Structure formats: C-alpha cells, structure tokens
Amino acid sequence: MPAGTAFRRGAATLAANVWPLALLPSAWHYQHPLLFSLRHGESALLWGLPLLGLLCWRRLPGLGRVLLLGVGLLLGWQAVDYRLQREAVLAAGPAMQAVGRHFVVGYTDVDEVRELAAKGLIGGIYVGRRNVRGRSLADVRAEIAGLQAVRARAGLPPLIVAADQEGGRVNHLSPLLERLPPLAGVTDQPDPGIAAQAYGERQGGTLAGLGVTLNFGPVVDLRLADRPAGEMFSDIPARAIGSDPEGVAEVAAGYLDGLAASGVRGTLKHFPGLGRVDRDTHLHPARLSETPAELAADWLPFRALAGHAGSALMLGHVTLEALDPQRAASHSPAVVRLLRGDWGYDGVLVTDDLNMGAVYNLGIGRVATEALAAGVDLVLVSYDPRQVYRAIFAAAQVLERGEIAPETLSASARRLTGLSSSPI
C-alpha cells in the first residue's frame, strides 16, 4: 500500500475516533449556564452530530461507535434526570415549597415562572435585560402586576421583585428605565450623602413604577489603586463608589435612604469584597488570603450599613481563607456566623447568582443547599433560570433528610417577612 494512502486511511480512522471523543466534554456539561445564550445551537449540535453518526454507523471504527454511544447515553441521561427533577419540583410537595420560598429566579417564559409563583415554589423573580428588551414600560409593569395577582389569589406573600440597576456600567433595565451615570459621580458634590439620596430617590421612583421592590445596589467594594487585573465582567473599578471607606459608607447610606423613600430596598454588595480579588467570579473561583483584621477597612461600609433600614446584603462567590478555606462566602457557615454573631446582623442575606462559574461547577444543588443550611435567606438563580429546578430539588431532599435545621428556615422566613414590608 502506498505510504500516502496509508497515511490518509490512518488520519481518517483517527478523525472518526476523535470527533465522538471531542463531544464527550460538551455532553457532560450539556446545558451549562455559561452557554445559556447558545442553548438552541448547543442542543442542535450535540443531538444532531450523534444522529448524523448513526447514519455513518458502519463506517465508524469500533472505538468511535463506543464513544458515540456514550455521548448519546450521557445526553439522554441528563435530559431524563432534569425532567424528573423538574416534575418533582412542580408537584409542589411541602419540602419543595419550604425551600422554594427562599429562591429568587430569573425568567424567559412568563408562563413557567407564573406556575412556580402560583405553587409557592419561589420567593421572588429577577427582572433583567431580556425581560424588558423591545417592550414598553406598560407591558412589563402589567406582567409583574399579573404575577403579583397570582400570588394574592393563591394566598401567598407578594413576590420579591429584584433588579440590577446600579447606574453607570450596570443599567440592566435601560433604556426602558432612565439610564443614570455611575453613583460614584456624587462624590464630587458639596454634600455627597445628600446627592446620593437624591440619586436614590430618582432611580428608586422609576424602579417602583415598574414594580421592582429590591435593587441589587449599591456596590460598596472599594476601588483600590493597586487592584490586580484579570476580570472580564465584574469591572469593579468602574462600578465602585470610591476608595475611601468612610466616603463610600456615606454615599451608600444616602443612596439606600433615597431608594427606601421610593419604597425600594437596596443591597450592599459583594461581601467580603471584590476590590482585592484577582479573578472574575463570573468565570472562576476567587480567594482572599487576608485576615479579617487586614480587611477591616474594606469591610467598614458593609459593617457600618449592615442592618440599615431598607437594605439586604449580598454574599459574593469569594473564599475567605481565614474563615472557611473550603467554601465561598455565598455558602459558608463561618461567614454567616461572622455576620450574624460578631456583627449582630439580622437582615436578609442573598447569594450572588449561583449560575456563575465560581460555584456552579461544584453543583448548583450542593451550593444552594449549603447556603440555606448556613442561614442565607435568599438564593439567586438568574442568568439560566431553568437551573432552579435542580437547586430546589436538591435542597428539598436535604431538608427531608434533616440536614437543614427547621429553626434555620424559620428564622430566615421571619427575615423575609420583614423584607416584604415597606422600607420607609
């Protein structure tokens, strides 16, 4: 056999084995939230290629057939497993409802989220860009009001309606709502606190007019001059109020008061702070090696405003090594003990989105469960909303096994009741 022919046959055999092998990682991570925007194309590709392989079954070498069969079985198992978990959640048993009220979920399908709301399987919704893009203010307001009416008819508490409208770089509800400049701009005013309050009232009025009750702002992470590079999406230097802890606290307090005057609560974020973090938690795990004493200045705005009327506190996906080297703050019992015990904070704790790369690969069900067991009050699942079924299912299983203390959920339910009342 000529050398060229042998080479071509060898290359063809290698390619026939390699392309099914290349599909295995994608099949394992099928419907990963970071690929949510590509979901339709991902599904068509991952299901289409194995089907195409079946048409060429006789031409595939033995290893290629085995790998292709493995891809098909893995995709099928994931699809069936997800469907079973979704159906179990929608059956709305007591355990599903008990944990479900602690979830705030984004949505792409209002009918789907309406069912979750009616059955008491969620505590709130997250309204983002995709919910307002190309729509009128009246339409979005009516949609939210309709979901609240569903809750009222079911005899359930009103939904928490959350948004991420910081101003500046993060204006997720604009241009439907007024696009405001960064909150940091008020630091140049003669009285930054008063200017921040006016800013909060202006922004809060538009949010309240839409039906939003909880805004994920202000960012009180410090803007550090020597901040390491490496983030893609967080961009804390552009979002932070400033570098002076006391000045940040003053502006944040005024902003919270302004929101509250409009009937909207704010959220201090992202504890334990992203100012020193060198990795973007949207994509990667991040760690802080500093001790609490070394972070005292960074924490001053959080500590000064913890419990401030009309605010919650968001836990970021950052591992605070001195307190809990195994878990990020968002699901760490040690971090919750610091806030509840040492600081005396009895307000609402909410996680950053569990779809983020820093924690998702640990298992969204595991992280949600650990957060609730630690005493976190609200679990956010916003970017890829359908991941909420896996999270609720896992948490309900753990609750039924007695691994989430009933008194922990009871205390959390009390705090959520307070969040539903007017912040004014």
PDB file of C-alpha atoms in Angstrom, residues 271 299-304 306 313 337-346:
ATOM      1  CA  PHE A 271     -19.247  40.744  50.758  1.00  0.00           C
ATOM      2  CA  TRP A 299     -15.454  45.939  55.434  1.00  0.00           C
ATOM      3  CA  LEU A 300     -16.185  49.304  57.022  1.00  0.00           C
ATOM      4  CA  PRO A 301     -19.017  50.197  54.568  1.00  0.00           C
ATOM      5  CA  PHE A 302     -20.576  46.741  54.971  1.00  0.00           C
ATOM      6  CA  ARG A 303     -20.342  46.831  58.744  1.00  0.00           C
ATOM      7  CA  ALA A 304     -21.471  50.438  59.113  1.00  0.00           C
ATOM      8  CA  ALA A 306     -25.439  46.260  57.929  1.00  0.00           C
ATOM      9  CA  LEU A 313     -26.543  42.162  51.966  1.00  0.00           C
ATOM     10  CA  ARG A 337     -21.643  33.269  61.769  1.00  0.00           C
ATOM     11  CA  LEU A 338     -19.332  36.261  61.414  1.00  0.00           C
ATOM     12  CA  LEU A 339     -22.170  38.431  60.144  1.00  0.00           C
ATOM     13  CA  ARG A 340     -24.921  37.124  62.404  1.00  0.00           C
ATOM     14  CA  GLY A 341     -22.792  36.662  65.517  1.00  0.00           C
ATOM     15  CA  ASP A 342     -19.849  39.070  65.594  1.00  0.00           C
ATOM     16  CA  TRP A 343     -21.624  41.832  63.687  1.00  0.00           C
ATOM     17  CA  GLY A 344     -25.129  41.202  65.031  1.00  0.00           C
ATOM     18  CA  TYR A 345     -26.592  41.445  61.544  1.00  0.00           C
ATOM     19  CA  ASP A 346     -30.173  40.154  61.442  1.00  0.00           C
TER      20      ASP A 346
END
